[in-house]
mmCIF file of C-alpha atoms in Angstrom:
data_model
loop_
_atom_site.group_PDB
_atom_site.id
_atom_site.type_symbol
_atom_site.label_atom_id
_atom_site.label_comp_id
_atom_site.label_asym_id
_atom_site.label_seq_id
_atom_site.Cartn_x
_atom_site.Cartn_y
_atom_site.Cartn_z
ATOM 1 C CA MET A 17 43.093 44.482 -61.784
ATOM 2 C CA SER A 18 44.426 47.692 -60.613
ATOM 3 C CA GLU A 19 46.524 48.202 -57.582
ATOM 4 C CA ASN A 20 43.686 50.065 -55.868
ATOM 5 C CA GLU A 21 41.265 47.188 -56.403
ATOM 6 C CA GLU A 22 43.821 44.702 -55.067
ATOM 7 C CA LYS A 23 44.242 46.845 -51.960
ATOM 8 C CA LYS A 24 40.467 46.968 -51.441
ATOM 9 C CA GLY A 25 40.238 43.185 -51.877
ATOM 10 C CA SER A 26 43.078 42.663 -49.436
ATOM 11 C CA ASP A 27 41.460 44.999 -46.908
ATOM 12 C CA MET A 28 38.182 43.175 -47.348
ATOM 13 C CA ARG A 29 39.889 39.804 -46.728
ATOM 14 C CA GLU A 30 41.575 41.162 -43.631
ATOM 15 C CA LYS A 31 38.243 42.495 -42.290
ATOM 16 C CA ILE A 32 36.519 39.186 -42.975
ATOM 17 C CA LYS A 33 39.397 37.301 -41.354
ATOM 18 C CA SER A 34 39.276 39.568 -38.274
ATOM 19 C CA TYR A 35 35.497 39.091 -37.991
ATOM 20 C CA ILE A 36 35.952 35.334 -38.286
ATOM 21 C CA ASP A 37 38.683 35.415 -35.628
ATOM 22 C CA ILE A 38 36.432 37.437 -33.314
ATOM 23 C CA GLY A 39 33.589 34.965 -33.928
ATOM 24 C CA VAL A 40 35.832 31.974 -33.237
ATOM 25 C CA ALA A 41 37.137 33.566 -30.024
ATOM 26 C CA ALA A 42 33.582 34.342 -28.861
ATOM 27 C CA SER A 43 32.501 30.794 -29.694
ATOM 28 C CA GLN A 44 35.430 29.324 -27.756
ATOM 29 C CA LYS A 45 34.640 31.548 -24.786
ATOM 30 C CA GLY A 46 30.958 30.571 -24.944
ATOM 31 C CA LEU A 47 31.797 26.884 -25.208
ATOM 32 C CA LYS A 48 34.168 27.110 -22.244
ATOM 33 C CA SER A 49 31.535 28.808 -20.067
ATOM 34 C CA ALA A 50 28.864 26.354 -21.241
ATOM 35 C CA GLY A 51 31.195 23.440 -20.495
ATOM 36 C CA LYS A 52 31.905 24.863 -17.056
ATOM 37 C CA ALA A 53 28.176 25.321 -16.383
ATOM 38 C CA ILE A 54 27.475 21.745 -17.468
ATOM 39 C CA THR A 55 30.284 20.457 -15.255
ATOM 40 C CA ASP A 56 28.973 22.474 -12.291
ATOM 41 C CA PHE A 57 25.466 21.175 -12.893
ATOM 42 C CA GLY A 58 26.742 17.607 -13.076
ATOM 43 C CA ASP A 59 28.754 18.041 -9.871
ATOM 44 C CA LYS A 60 25.763 19.506 -8.059
ATOM 45 C CA SER A 61 23.533 16.700 -9.294
ATOM 46 C CA VAL A 62 25.980 14.087 -8.024
ATOM 47 C CA GLN A 63 26.168 15.945 -4.712
ATOM 48 C CA ARG A 64 22.361 15.978 -4.399
ATOM 49 C CA ILE A 65 22.217 12.254 -5.124
ATOM 50 C CA GLU A 66 24.871 11.568 -2.482
ATOM 51 C CA LEU A 67 23.020 13.741 0.050
ATOM 52 C CA THR A 68 19.798 11.871 -0.650
ATOM 53 C CA LYS A 69 21.546 8.527 -0.162
ATOM 54 C CA LEU A 70 23.111 9.673 3.113
ATOM 55 C CA ARG A 71 19.811 11.061 4.418
ATOM 56 C CA THR A 72 18.102 7.784 3.551
ATOM 57 C CA LYS A 73 20.793 5.838 5.420
ATOM 58 C CA GLU A 74 20.429 8.249 8.332
ATOM 59 C CA GLY A 75 16.670 7.728 8.424
ATOM 60 C CA LYS A 76 17.140 3.958 8.433
ATOM 61 C CA ALA A 77 19.732 4.260 11.199
ATOM 62 C CA PHE A 78 17.287 6.283 13.310
ATOM 63 C CA ALA A 79 14.601 3.673 12.679
ATOM 64 C CA GLU A 80 16.941 0.894 13.800
ATOM 65 C CA LEU A 81 17.891 2.899 16.882
ATOM 66 C CA GLY A 82 14.218 3.395 17.664
ATOM 67 C CA LYS A 83 13.536 -0.326 17.333
ATOM 68 C CA ALA A 84 16.434 -1.177 19.616
ATOM 69 C CA VAL A 85 15.320 1.343 22.243
ATOM 70 C CA TYR A 86 11.753 0.043 22.023
ATOM 71 C CA LYS A 87 12.898 -3.547 22.552
ATOM 72 C CA LYS A 88 14.942 -2.533 25.572
ATOM 73 C CA LEU A 89 12.151 -0.446 27.086
ATOM 74 C CA SER A 90 9.506 -3.099 26.488
ATOM 75 C CA SER A 91 11.568 -5.765 28.218
ATOM 76 C CA LYS A 92 11.406 -6.328 31.951
ATOM 77 C CA ALA A 93 14.668 -4.440 32.552
ATOM 78 C CA ALA A 94 13.238 -1.273 30.981
ATOM 79 C CA SER A 95 16.393 0.843 31.127
ATOM 80 C CA VAL A 96 18.215 2.480 28.256
ATOM 81 C CA GLU A 97 21.667 4.008 28.432
ATOM 82 C CA ALA A 98 23.849 5.570 25.763
ATOM 83 C CA SER A 99 26.741 3.496 27.063
ATOM 84 C CA ASP A 100 24.924 0.311 26.025
ATOM 85 C CA GLU A 101 27.196 -1.296 23.411
ATOM 86 C CA GLU A 102 24.485 -1.856 20.800
ATOM 87 C CA LEU A 103 23.058 1.639 21.171
ATOM 88 C CA SER A 104 26.434 3.384 21.284
ATOM 89 C CA ASP A 105 27.420 1.736 17.981
ATOM 90 C CA MET A 106 24.197 2.981 16.409
ATOM 91 C CA LEU A 107 24.726 6.483 17.801
ATOM 92 C CA LYS A 108 28.274 6.569 16.405
ATOM 93 C CA ALA A 109 27.003 5.500 12.984
ATOM 94 C CA ILE A 110 24.378 8.255 13.042
ATOM 95 C CA ASP A 111 26.992 10.841 14.081
ATOM 96 C CA LYS A 112 29.223 9.751 11.192
ATOM 97 C CA LEU A 113 26.333 10.056 8.728
ATOM 98 C CA GLU A 114 25.533 13.554 10.018
ATOM 99 C CA LYS A 115 29.183 14.593 9.600
ATOM 100 C CA ASP A 116 29.221 13.213 6.045
ATOM 101 C CA ILE A 117 26.041 15.129 5.262
ATOM 102 C CA LYS A 118 27.561 18.344 6.601
ATOM 103 C CA LYS A 119 30.725 17.768 4.518
ATOM 104 C CA LEU A 120 28.588 17.699 1.392
ATOM 105 C CA GLY A 121 26.981 20.971 2.431
ATOM 106 C CA GLY A 122 23.672 19.497 3.475
ATOM 107 C CA THR A 123 21.803 19.531 6.719
ATOM 108 C CA SER A 124 20.502 16.521 8.509
ATOM 109 C CA LYS A 125 16.759 16.324 8.007
ATOM 110 C CA THR A 126 16.090 13.837 10.758
ATOM 111 C CA GLY A 127 18.906 14.673 13.153
ATOM 112 C CA ALA A 128 18.864 16.245 16.549
ATOM 113 C CA GLU A 129 20.057 19.513 15.011
ATOM 114 C CA LYS A 130 16.690 20.088 13.347
ATOM 115 C CA ALA A 131 14.804 19.179 16.509
ATOM 116 C CA ALA A 132 16.924 21.598 18.497
ATOM 117 C CA LYS A 133 16.307 24.420 16.019
ATOM 118 C CA THR A 134 12.576 23.730 16.085
ATOM 119 C CA SER A 135 12.403 23.729 19.876
ATOM 120 C CA ARG A 136 14.467 26.939 20.039
ATOM 121 C CA ALA A 137 12.215 28.606 17.488
ATOM 122 C CA LYS A 138 9.113 27.615 19.444
ATOM 123 C CA ALA A 139 10.636 28.901 22.681
ATOM 124 C CA GLU A 140 11.488 32.250 21.073
ATOM 125 C CA GLU A 141 8.103 32.592 19.374
ATOM 126 C CA PRO A 142 5.779 34.916 21.307
ATOM 127 C CA GLU A 143 2.535 33.374 22.405
ATOM 128 C CA LYS A 144 -0.288 34.276 20.097
ATOM 129 C CA ALA A 145 -3.517 35.589 21.547
ATOM 130 C CA GLU A 146 -6.346 33.229 20.896
ATOM 131 C CA LYS A 147 -8.831 34.479 18.370
ATOM 132 C CA PRO A 148 -12.482 34.403 19.365
ATOM 133 C CA ALA A 149 -14.429 31.600 17.791
ATOM 134 C CA ALA A 150 -16.365 32.502 14.696
ATOM 135 C CA LYS A 151 -20.071 33.060 15.184
ATOM 136 C CA LYS A 152 -22.232 30.262 13.979
ATOM 137 C CA THR A 153 -24.905 31.298 11.566
ATOM 138 C CA SER A 154 -28.078 29.372 11.133
ATOM 139 C CA ALA A 155 -30.317 29.226 8.116
ATOM 140 C CA LYS A 156 -33.030 31.845 8.051
ATOM 141 C CA LYS A 157 -36.401 30.556 9.036
ATOM 142 C CA ALA A 158 -39.302 30.724 6.605
ATOM 143 C CA PRO A 159 -41.901 33.405 7.448
ATOM 144 C CA ALA A 160 -44.829 32.189 9.513
ATOM 145 C CA LYS A 161 -48.080 31.384 7.698
ATOM 146 C CA LYS A 162 -50.873 33.886 8.109
ATOM 147 C CA THR A 163 -53.919 32.596 9.851
ATOM 148 C CA SER A 164 -57.336 34.150 9.749
ATOM 149 C CA LYS A 165 -58.476 35.715 12.964
ATOM 150 C CA ALA A 166 -61.933 35.137 14.319
ATOM 151 C CA GLY A 167 -64.279 38.098 14.024
ATOM 152 C CA THR A 168 -62.755 39.575 10.902
ATOM 153 C CA GLY A 169 -65.742 38.555 8.840
ATOM 154 C CA ALA A 170 -63.829 36.145 6.717
ATOM 155 C CA ALA A 171 -65.601 32.839 6.999
ATOM 156 C CA LYS A 172 -63.991 29.680 5.907
ATOM 157 C CA LYS A 173 -65.512 28.059 2.908
ATOM 158 C CA LYS A 174 -66.717 24.590 3.520
ATOM 159 C CA SER A 175 -65.937 22.010 0.986
ATOM 160 C CA PRO A 176 -68.986 20.369 -0.491
ATOM 161 C CA ALA A 177 -69.953 17.076 1.069
ATOM 162 C CA ARG A 178 -69.105 14.066 -0.906
ATOM 163 C CA LYS A 179 -71.892 11.946 -2.092
ATOM 164 C CA PRO A 180 -71.453 8.239 -1.751
ATOM 165 C CA LYS A 181 -70.919 6.439 -5.003
ATOM 166 C CA ALA A 182 -73.956 4.739 -6.366
ATOM 167 C CA GLU A 183 -73.768 1.020 -6.280
ATOM 168 C CA PRO A 184 -74.607 -0.810 -9.465
ATOM 169 C CA PRO A 185 -78.073 -2.289 -9.490
ATOM 170 C CA ALA A 186 -78.274 -5.828 -8.332
ATOM 171 C CA GLU A 187 -79.538 -8.365 -10.802
#
C-alpha cells in the first residue's frame, strides 16, 4: 500500500469513528430523556393513585359524617353542633384529607371548596331568559270523503236483492 492509500484509510476510519461517537452520544441523550420521561410518567401515575385513594377516603369520611349527623338529627334532641366531640373529630379528619389532597396537587372533589365554587358560579351567572315553548304539531288529518249531493242527477245504484237460498226438496 502506498502512503496515500494509508492516509485515505486512516481518514476513513476517523470519519467512521466520529460518526459512531456522534451516534453513541445521540443514543445516550435519547436514552436519558426517555428514562426521564418514564420516571416522570411513573411518578405521575403514583400521584394519581394516591389522589384517588385520598378522595375515596374523603368520600367515606363525608358519608360517615352524614350518618352521624342524621342519627343526631333523628333523635329526640335534634341538635347538631360542630363542637360535638364525635363530629369535630370527623371534621378534623376531613380537613386533613383535603390538605393531603392539595399537597399532591389535586382538588377535593367532594369538599366544601367545590360546593363554594359552584354556588359562586351560579350567583355570578346572569339569569337566562326563558325560551318560549315549542309549538306542538299534530298529524295532518285525512281529506274528507266526497259525498254526492241531492239534485245533481247522480242516483245511487241499488244493489240487487238477494234471493233466498232454495231449500233441498224434502223426501
